[in-house]
Coordinates of C-alpha atoms and ligand atoms in Angstrom, one line a residue:
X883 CA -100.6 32.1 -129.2
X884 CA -103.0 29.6 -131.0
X885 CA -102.1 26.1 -130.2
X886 CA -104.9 24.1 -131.6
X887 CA -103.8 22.2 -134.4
X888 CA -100.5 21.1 -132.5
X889 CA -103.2 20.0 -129.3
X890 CA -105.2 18.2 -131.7
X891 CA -102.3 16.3 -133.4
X892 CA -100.5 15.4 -130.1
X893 CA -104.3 14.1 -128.9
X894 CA -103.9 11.6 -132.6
X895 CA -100.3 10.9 -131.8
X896 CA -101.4 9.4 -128.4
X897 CA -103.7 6.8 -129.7
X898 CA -100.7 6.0 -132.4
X899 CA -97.2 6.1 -131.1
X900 CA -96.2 5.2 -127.6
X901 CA -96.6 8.2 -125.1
X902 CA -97.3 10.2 -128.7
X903 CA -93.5 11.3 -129.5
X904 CA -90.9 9.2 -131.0
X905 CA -88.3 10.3 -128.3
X906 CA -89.3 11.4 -124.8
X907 CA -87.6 14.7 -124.3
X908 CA -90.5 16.4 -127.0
X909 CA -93.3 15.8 -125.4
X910 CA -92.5 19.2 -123.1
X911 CA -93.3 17.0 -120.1
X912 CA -90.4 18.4 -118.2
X913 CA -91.8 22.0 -119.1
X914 CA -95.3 20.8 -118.6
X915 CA -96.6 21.7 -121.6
X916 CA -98.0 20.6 -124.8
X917 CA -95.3 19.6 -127.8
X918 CA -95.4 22.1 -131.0
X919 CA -95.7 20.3 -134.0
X920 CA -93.8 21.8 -136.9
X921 CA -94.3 21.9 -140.3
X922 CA -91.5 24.0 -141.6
X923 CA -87.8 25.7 -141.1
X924 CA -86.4 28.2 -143.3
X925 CA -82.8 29.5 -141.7
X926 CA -83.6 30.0 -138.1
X927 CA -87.1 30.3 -138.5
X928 CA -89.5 27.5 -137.3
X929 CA -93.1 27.4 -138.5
X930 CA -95.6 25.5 -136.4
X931 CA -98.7 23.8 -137.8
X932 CA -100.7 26.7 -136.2
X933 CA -99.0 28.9 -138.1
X934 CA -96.9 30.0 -135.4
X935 CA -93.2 31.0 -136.5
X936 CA -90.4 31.1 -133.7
X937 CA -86.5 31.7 -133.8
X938 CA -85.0 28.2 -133.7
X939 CA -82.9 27.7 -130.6
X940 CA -82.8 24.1 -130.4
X941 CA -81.5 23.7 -133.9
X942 CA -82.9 19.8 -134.3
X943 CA -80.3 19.3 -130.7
X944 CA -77.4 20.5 -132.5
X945 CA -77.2 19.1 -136.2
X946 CA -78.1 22.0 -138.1
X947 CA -75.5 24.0 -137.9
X948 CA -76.0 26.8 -140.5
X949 CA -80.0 26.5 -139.6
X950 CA -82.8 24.7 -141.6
X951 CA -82.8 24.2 -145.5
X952 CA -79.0 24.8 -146.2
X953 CA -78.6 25.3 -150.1
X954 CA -75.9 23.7 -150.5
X955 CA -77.4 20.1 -148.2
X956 CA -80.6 20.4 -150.0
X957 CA -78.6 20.8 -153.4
X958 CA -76.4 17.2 -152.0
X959 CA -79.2 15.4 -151.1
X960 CA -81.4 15.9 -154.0
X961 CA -79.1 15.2 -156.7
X962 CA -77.8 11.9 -154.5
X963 CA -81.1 10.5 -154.2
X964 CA -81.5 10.8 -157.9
X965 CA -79.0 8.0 -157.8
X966 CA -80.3 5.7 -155.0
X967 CA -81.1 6.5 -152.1
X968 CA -79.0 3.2 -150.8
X969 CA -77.0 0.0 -152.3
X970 CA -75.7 -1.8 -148.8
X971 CA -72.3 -1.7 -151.0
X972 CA -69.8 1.1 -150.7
X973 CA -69.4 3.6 -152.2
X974 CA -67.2 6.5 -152.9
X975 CA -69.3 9.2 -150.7
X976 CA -68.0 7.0 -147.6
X977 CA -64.5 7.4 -148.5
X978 CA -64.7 11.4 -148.9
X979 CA -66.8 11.3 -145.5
X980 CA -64.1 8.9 -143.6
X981 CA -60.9 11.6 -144.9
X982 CA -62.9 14.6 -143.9
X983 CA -63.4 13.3 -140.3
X984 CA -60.0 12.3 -140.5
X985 CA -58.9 15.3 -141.9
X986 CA -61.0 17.6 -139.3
X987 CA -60.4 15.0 -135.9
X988 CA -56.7 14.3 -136.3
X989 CA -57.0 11.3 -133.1
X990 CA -58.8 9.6 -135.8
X991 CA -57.0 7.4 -137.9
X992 CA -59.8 5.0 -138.9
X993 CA -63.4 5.3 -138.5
X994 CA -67.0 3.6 -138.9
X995 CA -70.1 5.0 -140.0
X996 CA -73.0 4.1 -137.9
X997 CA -77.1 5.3 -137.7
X998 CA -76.9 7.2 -134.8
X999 CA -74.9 8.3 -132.0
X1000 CA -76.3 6.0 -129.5
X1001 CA -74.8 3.2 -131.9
X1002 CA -72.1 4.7 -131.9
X1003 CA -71.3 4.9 -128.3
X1004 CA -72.3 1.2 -127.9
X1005 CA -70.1 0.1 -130.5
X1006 CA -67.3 1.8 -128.6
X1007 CA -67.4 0.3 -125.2
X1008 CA -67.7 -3.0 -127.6
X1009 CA -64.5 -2.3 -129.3
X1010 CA -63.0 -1.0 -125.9
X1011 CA -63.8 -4.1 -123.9
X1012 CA -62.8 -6.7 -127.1
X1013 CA -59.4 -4.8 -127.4
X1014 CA -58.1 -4.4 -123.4
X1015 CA -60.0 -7.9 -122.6
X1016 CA -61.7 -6.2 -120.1
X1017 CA -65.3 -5.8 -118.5
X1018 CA -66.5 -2.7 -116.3
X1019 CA -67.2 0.8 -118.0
X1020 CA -66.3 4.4 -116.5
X1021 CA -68.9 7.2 -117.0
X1022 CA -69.8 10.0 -115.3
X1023 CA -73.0 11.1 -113.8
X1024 CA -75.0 13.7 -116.2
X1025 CA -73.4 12.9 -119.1
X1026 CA -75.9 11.0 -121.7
X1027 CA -74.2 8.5 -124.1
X1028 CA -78.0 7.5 -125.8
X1029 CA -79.8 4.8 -124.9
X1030 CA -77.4 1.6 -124.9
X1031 CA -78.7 -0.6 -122.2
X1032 CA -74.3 0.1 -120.0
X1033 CA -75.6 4.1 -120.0
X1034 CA -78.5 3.8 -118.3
X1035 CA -77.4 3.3 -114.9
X1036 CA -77.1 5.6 -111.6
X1037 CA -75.3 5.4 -109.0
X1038 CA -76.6 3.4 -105.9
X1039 CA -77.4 5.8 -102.7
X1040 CA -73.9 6.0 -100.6
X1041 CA -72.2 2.8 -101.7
X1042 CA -69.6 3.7 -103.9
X1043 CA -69.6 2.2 -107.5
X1044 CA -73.0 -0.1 -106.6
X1045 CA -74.8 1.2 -109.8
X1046 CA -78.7 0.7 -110.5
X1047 CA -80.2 0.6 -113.5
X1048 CA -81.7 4.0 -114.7
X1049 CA -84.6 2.3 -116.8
X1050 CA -86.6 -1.3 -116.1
X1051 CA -85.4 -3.8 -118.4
X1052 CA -82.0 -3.3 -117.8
X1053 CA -80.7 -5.6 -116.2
X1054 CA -79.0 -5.2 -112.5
X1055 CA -75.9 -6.9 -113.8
X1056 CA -75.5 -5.1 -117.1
X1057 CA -75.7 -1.9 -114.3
X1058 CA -72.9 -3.4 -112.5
X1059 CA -70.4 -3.5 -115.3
X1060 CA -71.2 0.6 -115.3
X1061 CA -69.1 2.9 -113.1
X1062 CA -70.5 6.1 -111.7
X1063 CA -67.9 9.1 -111.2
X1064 CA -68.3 12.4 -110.4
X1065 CA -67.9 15.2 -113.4
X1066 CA -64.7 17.4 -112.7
X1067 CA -63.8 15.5 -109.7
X1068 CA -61.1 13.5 -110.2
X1069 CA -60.5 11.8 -106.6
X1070 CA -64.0 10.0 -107.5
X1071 CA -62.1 8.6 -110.6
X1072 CA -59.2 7.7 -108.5
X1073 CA -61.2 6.1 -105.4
X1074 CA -63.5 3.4 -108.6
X1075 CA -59.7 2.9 -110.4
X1076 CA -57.7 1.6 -107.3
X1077 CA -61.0 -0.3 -105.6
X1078 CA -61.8 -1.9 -109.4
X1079 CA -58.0 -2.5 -110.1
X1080 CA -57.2 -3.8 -113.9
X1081 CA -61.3 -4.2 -114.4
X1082 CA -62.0 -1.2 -116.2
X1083 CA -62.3 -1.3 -119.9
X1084 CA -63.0 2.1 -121.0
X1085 CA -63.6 5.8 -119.0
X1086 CA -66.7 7.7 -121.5
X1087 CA -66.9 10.9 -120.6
X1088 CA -69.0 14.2 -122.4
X1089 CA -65.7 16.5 -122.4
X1090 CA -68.1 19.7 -122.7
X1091 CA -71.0 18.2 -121.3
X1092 CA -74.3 19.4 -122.9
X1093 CA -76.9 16.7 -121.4
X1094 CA -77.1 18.0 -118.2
X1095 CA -77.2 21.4 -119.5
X1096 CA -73.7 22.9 -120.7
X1097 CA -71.2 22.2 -118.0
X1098 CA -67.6 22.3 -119.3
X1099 CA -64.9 19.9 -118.0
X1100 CA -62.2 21.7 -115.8
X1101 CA -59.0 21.4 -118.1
X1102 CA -56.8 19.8 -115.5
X1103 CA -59.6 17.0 -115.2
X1104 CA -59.5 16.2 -118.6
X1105 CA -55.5 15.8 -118.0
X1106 CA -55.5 14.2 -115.4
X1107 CA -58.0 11.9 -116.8
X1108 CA -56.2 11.0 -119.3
X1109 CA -52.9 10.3 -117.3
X1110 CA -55.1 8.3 -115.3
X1111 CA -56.3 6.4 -118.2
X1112 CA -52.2 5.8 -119.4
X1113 CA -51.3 4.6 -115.8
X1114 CA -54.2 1.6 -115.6
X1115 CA -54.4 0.4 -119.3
X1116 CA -57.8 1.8 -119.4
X1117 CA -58.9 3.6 -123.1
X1118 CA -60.6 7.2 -122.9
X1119 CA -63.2 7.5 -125.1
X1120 CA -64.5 11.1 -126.1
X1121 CA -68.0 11.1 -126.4
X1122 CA -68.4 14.4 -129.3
X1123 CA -71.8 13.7 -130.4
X1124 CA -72.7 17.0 -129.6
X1125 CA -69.3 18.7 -129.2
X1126 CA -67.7 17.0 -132.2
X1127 CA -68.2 20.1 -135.2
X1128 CA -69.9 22.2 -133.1
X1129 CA -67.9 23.8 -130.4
X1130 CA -65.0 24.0 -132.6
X1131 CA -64.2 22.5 -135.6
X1132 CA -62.2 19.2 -134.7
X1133 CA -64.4 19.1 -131.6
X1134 CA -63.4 20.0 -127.5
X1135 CA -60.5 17.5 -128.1
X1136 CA -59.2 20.4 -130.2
X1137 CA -59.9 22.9 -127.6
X1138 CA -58.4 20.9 -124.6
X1139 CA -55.4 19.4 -126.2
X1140 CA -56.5 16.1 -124.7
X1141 CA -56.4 13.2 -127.5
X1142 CA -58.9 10.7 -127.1
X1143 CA -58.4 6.9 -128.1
X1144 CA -61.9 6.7 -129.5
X1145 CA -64.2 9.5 -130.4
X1146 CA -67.9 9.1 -130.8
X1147 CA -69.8 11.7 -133.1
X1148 CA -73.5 12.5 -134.4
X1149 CA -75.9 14.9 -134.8
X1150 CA -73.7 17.5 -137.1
X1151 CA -71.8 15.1 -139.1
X1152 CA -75.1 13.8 -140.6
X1153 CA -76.8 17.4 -141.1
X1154 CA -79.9 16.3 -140.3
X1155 CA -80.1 13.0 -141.2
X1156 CA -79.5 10.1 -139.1
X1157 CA -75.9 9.3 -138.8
X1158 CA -73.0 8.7 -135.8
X1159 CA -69.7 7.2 -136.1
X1160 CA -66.7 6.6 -134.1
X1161 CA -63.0 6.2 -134.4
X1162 CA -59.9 6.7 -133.5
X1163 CA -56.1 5.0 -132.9
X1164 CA -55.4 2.4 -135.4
X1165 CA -54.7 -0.5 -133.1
X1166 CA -58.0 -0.3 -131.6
X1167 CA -60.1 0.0 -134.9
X1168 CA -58.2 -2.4 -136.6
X1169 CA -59.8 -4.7 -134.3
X1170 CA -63.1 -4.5 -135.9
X1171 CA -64.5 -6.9 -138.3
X1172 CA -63.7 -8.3 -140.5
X1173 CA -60.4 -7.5 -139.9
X1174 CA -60.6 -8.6 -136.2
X1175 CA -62.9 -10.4 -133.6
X1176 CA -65.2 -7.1 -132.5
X1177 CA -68.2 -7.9 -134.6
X1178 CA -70.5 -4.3 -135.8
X1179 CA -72.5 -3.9 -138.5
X1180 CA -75.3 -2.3 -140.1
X1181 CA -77.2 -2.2 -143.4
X1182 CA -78.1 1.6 -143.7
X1183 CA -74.6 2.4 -142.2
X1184 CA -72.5 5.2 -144.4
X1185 CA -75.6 5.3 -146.8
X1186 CA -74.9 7.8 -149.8
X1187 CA -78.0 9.9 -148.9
X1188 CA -76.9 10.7 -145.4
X1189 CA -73.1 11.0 -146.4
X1190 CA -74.0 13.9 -148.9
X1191 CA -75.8 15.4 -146.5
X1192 CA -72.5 15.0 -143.6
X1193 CA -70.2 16.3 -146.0
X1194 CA -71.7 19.2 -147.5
X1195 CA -72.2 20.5 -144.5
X1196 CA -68.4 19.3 -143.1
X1197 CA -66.6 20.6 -146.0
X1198 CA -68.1 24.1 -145.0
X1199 CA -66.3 24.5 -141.9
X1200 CA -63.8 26.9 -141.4
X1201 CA -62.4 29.1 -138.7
X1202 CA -64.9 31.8 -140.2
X1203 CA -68.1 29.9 -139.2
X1204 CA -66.9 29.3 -135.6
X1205 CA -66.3 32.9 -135.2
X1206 CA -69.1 34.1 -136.5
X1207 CA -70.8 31.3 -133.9
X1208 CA -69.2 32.9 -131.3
X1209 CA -69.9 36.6 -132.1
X1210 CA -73.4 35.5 -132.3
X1211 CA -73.4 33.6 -129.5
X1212 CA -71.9 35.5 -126.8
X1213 CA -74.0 39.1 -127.6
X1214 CA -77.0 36.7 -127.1
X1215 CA -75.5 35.6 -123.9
X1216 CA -74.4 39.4 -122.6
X1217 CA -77.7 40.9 -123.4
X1218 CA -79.5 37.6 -121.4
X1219 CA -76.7 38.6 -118.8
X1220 CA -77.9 42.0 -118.5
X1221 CA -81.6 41.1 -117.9
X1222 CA -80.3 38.8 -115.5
X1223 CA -79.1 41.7 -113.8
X1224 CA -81.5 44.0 -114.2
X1225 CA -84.2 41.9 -112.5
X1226 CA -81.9 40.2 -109.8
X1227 CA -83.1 36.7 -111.4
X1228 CA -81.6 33.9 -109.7
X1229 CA -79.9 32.6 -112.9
X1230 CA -76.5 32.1 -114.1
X1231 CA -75.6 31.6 -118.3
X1232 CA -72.9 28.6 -119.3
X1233 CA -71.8 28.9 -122.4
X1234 CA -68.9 27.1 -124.9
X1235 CA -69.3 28.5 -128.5
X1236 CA -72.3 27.9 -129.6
X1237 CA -73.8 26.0 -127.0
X1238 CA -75.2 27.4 -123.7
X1239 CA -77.7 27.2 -121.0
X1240 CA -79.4 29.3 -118.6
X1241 CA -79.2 27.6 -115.9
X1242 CA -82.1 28.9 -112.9
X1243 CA -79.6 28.9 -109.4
X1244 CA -78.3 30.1 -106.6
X1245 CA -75.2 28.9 -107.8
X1246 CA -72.0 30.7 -109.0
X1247 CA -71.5 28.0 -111.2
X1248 CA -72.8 24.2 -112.3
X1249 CA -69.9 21.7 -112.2
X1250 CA -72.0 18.6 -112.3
X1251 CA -75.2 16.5 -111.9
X1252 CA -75.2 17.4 -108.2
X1253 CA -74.8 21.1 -108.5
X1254 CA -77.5 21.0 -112.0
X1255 CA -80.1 19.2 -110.0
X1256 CA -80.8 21.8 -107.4
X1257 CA -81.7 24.3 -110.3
X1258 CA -85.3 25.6 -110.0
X1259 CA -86.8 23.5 -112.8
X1260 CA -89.8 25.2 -112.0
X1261 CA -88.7 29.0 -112.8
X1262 CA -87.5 27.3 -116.3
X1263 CA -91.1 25.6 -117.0
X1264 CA -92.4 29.2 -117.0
X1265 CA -88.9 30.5 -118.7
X1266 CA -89.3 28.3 -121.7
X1267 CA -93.3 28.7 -122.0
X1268 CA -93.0 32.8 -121.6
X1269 CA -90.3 32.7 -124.7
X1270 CA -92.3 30.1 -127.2
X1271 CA -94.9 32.5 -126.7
X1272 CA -92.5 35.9 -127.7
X1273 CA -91.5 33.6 -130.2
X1274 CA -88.3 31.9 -129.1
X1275 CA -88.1 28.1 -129.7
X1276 CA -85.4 26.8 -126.6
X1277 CA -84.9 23.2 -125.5
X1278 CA -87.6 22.0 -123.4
X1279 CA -85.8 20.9 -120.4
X1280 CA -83.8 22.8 -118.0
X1281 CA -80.7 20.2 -118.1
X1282 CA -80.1 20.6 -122.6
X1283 CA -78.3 23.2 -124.2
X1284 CA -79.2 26.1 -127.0
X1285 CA -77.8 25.3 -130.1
X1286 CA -77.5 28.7 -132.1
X1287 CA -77.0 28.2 -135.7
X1288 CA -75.2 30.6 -138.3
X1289 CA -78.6 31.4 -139.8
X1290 CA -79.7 34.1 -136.9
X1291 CA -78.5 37.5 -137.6
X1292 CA -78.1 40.6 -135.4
X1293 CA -81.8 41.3 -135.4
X1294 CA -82.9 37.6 -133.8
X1295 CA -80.7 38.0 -131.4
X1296 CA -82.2 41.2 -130.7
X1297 CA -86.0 39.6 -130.8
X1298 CA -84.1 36.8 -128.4
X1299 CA -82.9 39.5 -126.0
X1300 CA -86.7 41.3 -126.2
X1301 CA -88.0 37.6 -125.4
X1302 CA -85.5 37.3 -122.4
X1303 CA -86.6 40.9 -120.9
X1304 CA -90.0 39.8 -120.8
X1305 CA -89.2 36.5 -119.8
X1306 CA -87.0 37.6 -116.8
X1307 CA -89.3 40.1 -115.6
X1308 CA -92.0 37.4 -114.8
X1309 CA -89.8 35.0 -112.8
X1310 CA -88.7 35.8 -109.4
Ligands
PLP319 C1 -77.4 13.0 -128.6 C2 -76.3 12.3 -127.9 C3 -76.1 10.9 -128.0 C4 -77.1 10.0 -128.6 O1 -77.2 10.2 -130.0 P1 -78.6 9.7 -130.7 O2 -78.3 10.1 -132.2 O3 -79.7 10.5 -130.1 O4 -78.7 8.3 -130.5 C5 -75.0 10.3 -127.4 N1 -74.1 11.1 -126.8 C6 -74.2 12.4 -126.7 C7 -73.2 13.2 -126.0 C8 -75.3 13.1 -127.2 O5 -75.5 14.4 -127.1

């Protein structure tokens, strides 16, 4: 495989943009690599600027659902931008866009259009903590809620609800007013509720998890999260970004039965172009301005060219696109599970719809950070580099999930499985 035009541009890219990516997870540091640069998708197919073509795995982390160059968003945005591509005024693509979510999230009774889904996550704990009046922040450790200064903490060594920051420039008491629990372990929720009594604004949690690769919440958790939540005043807020259109189509709320008071959502909803929102009950939004006190804002927000993208791609969901993801989805998992057999590889495949992981372990399963960070990152370094060069495009870090779009057809999946076998082979 030729890599020298995406060498050569990454080398430019140094000298231009800080670390030479616009978003650390592409520079394939974590599968110690070189990034691809691409120049073109068609379906599921991914053309590099060495001419390289791969099957598209990653699916630009989850937004395009029915694969690259969809007729009908290219059709929507072209004719849209023939009209402007923005007026920072409304307009009637907002109002379709607000009654689809509406229509497809039923916990959502009002909502607000943001730029992306870390905007939209840190405009919800901001409307959480302006409507209960309170300070402190529940997450859980794994889960990734973008880049809002409250997310990027960790939780001190030992001392229970002490949180660092994750990042310099955050500061140590923003990472105070962030609570560290334990995915699917609801005693850890219990212990941070009873020792930070009436404090806690909000609980954020991933309900399918896909940021530490795809690690599903146990369904009594969620409940019991949620009664939890009821007992202590405290809002639950559903971070879908990823989930939300993707797993199914009103998100893992839908799957779980577990009704959210805010949802966060991104990546499909915009189809490719930047876009997040949140919403949810009617109390709580109303409390936005310039109804209410909780101040957001933003001059791209809802803009017509991004909203026609959302919504032609929204207003082609149905139940046969989610099983159709699934069929997909799960014969590219059972012929991976087969290799995995075959060879004895230490590996183990989690999968919800159209999201999955193959996770390199000793493990029977990954229920959290803890259990995802003893995975040999190293065995999925050579994974990922053996299957770009077979011609499968996967994330490039151990702890993200495949996003498999509606564009790849029996015979990918059988190029995948080919990929896999000699893949698999390799790695002991
Ligand atoms: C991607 C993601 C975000 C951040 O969205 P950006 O658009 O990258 O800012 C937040 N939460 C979850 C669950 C995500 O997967």
């Amino acid at each position: 495989m030729i890599k020298n035009n995406s060498i050569k541009a990454f080398e430019e890219a140094k000298k231009f943009i800080a670390g030479g990516v616009n978003s650390p997870v592409r520079s394939f540091k974590q599968v110690n690599s070189n990034p691809i640069f691409f120049k073109k998708g068609k379906g599921c197919y991914l053309t590099d600027v060495d001419e390289n073509i791969y099957i598209d795995c990653v699916s630009s982390w989850g937004p395009l659902l029915f694969g690259h160059c969809d007729e009908n968003l290219i059709k929507s945005i072209t004719d849209c931008a023939k009209n402007s591509t923005t007026f920072g005024a409304p307009t009637i693509l907002e109002n379709q866009m607000a009654k689809k979510i509406i229509e497809l999230v039923p916990s959502i009774d009002l909502v607000r259009m943001v730029n992306s889904g870390t905007e939209a996550t840190m405009s919800a704990i901001r409307l959480a903590r302006g409507y209960t009046n309170k300070n402190l922040i529940l997450k859980f450790s794994g889960n990734y809620h973008g880049h809002g200064d409250s997310f990027l903490t960790k939780s001190g060594s030992g001392l229970m609800g002490l949180n660092l920051p994750n990042s310099l420039g955050v500061t140590k008491n923003t990472a105070k007013e962030t609570l560290n629990a334990e995915f699917n372990n609801i005693s850890s929720v219990k212990d941070l509720v009873k020792k930070y009594n009436n404090k806690i604004a909000a609980v954020i949690i991933e309900p399918i998890a896909g940021n530490m690769g795809l690690v599903k919440s146990k369904i009594n958790f969620l409940k019991n999260l949620r009664q939890i939540c009821d007992e202590n005043e405290i809002l639950l807020i559903f971070d879908e970004v990823m989930s939300g259109f993707r797993v199914a189509k009103g998100g893992a709320q839908e799957i779980y039965g577990v009704t959210p008071d805010l949802t966060t959502l991104g990546k499909i909803i915009g189809g490719g172009l930047p876009v997040g929102a949140y919403g949810g009950k009617r109390k709580i939004m109303e409390k936005l301005a310039p109804n209410g006190p909780v101040y957001q804002a933003g001059t791209l927000s809802g803009n017509p060219l991004a909203m026609s993208a959302g919504l032609s791609i929204l207003n082609k969901l149905n139940d046969n696109v989610f099983s159709q993801l699934e069929e997909t989805s799960s014969n590219i998992q059972e012929g991976i599970e087969k290799i995995i057999k075959k060879y004895k590889t230490k590996a183990i495949i989690q999968r919800q719809g159209s999201m999955m992981t193959l996770f390199f372990t000793n493990l029977k399963n990954i229920r959290n950070y803890k259990d995802a960070q003893k995975c040999n990152i190293s065995n999925y370094s050579k994974y990922f580099n053996i299957m770009l060069e077979n011609g499968v495009y996967l994330p490039p870090s151990q702890f993200e999930a495949m996003f498999i779009s509606t564009a790849i057809k029996d015979n990918d999946i059988n190029k995948i499985i080919h990929a896999n076998e000699i893949a698999l082979k390799k790695i002991k």
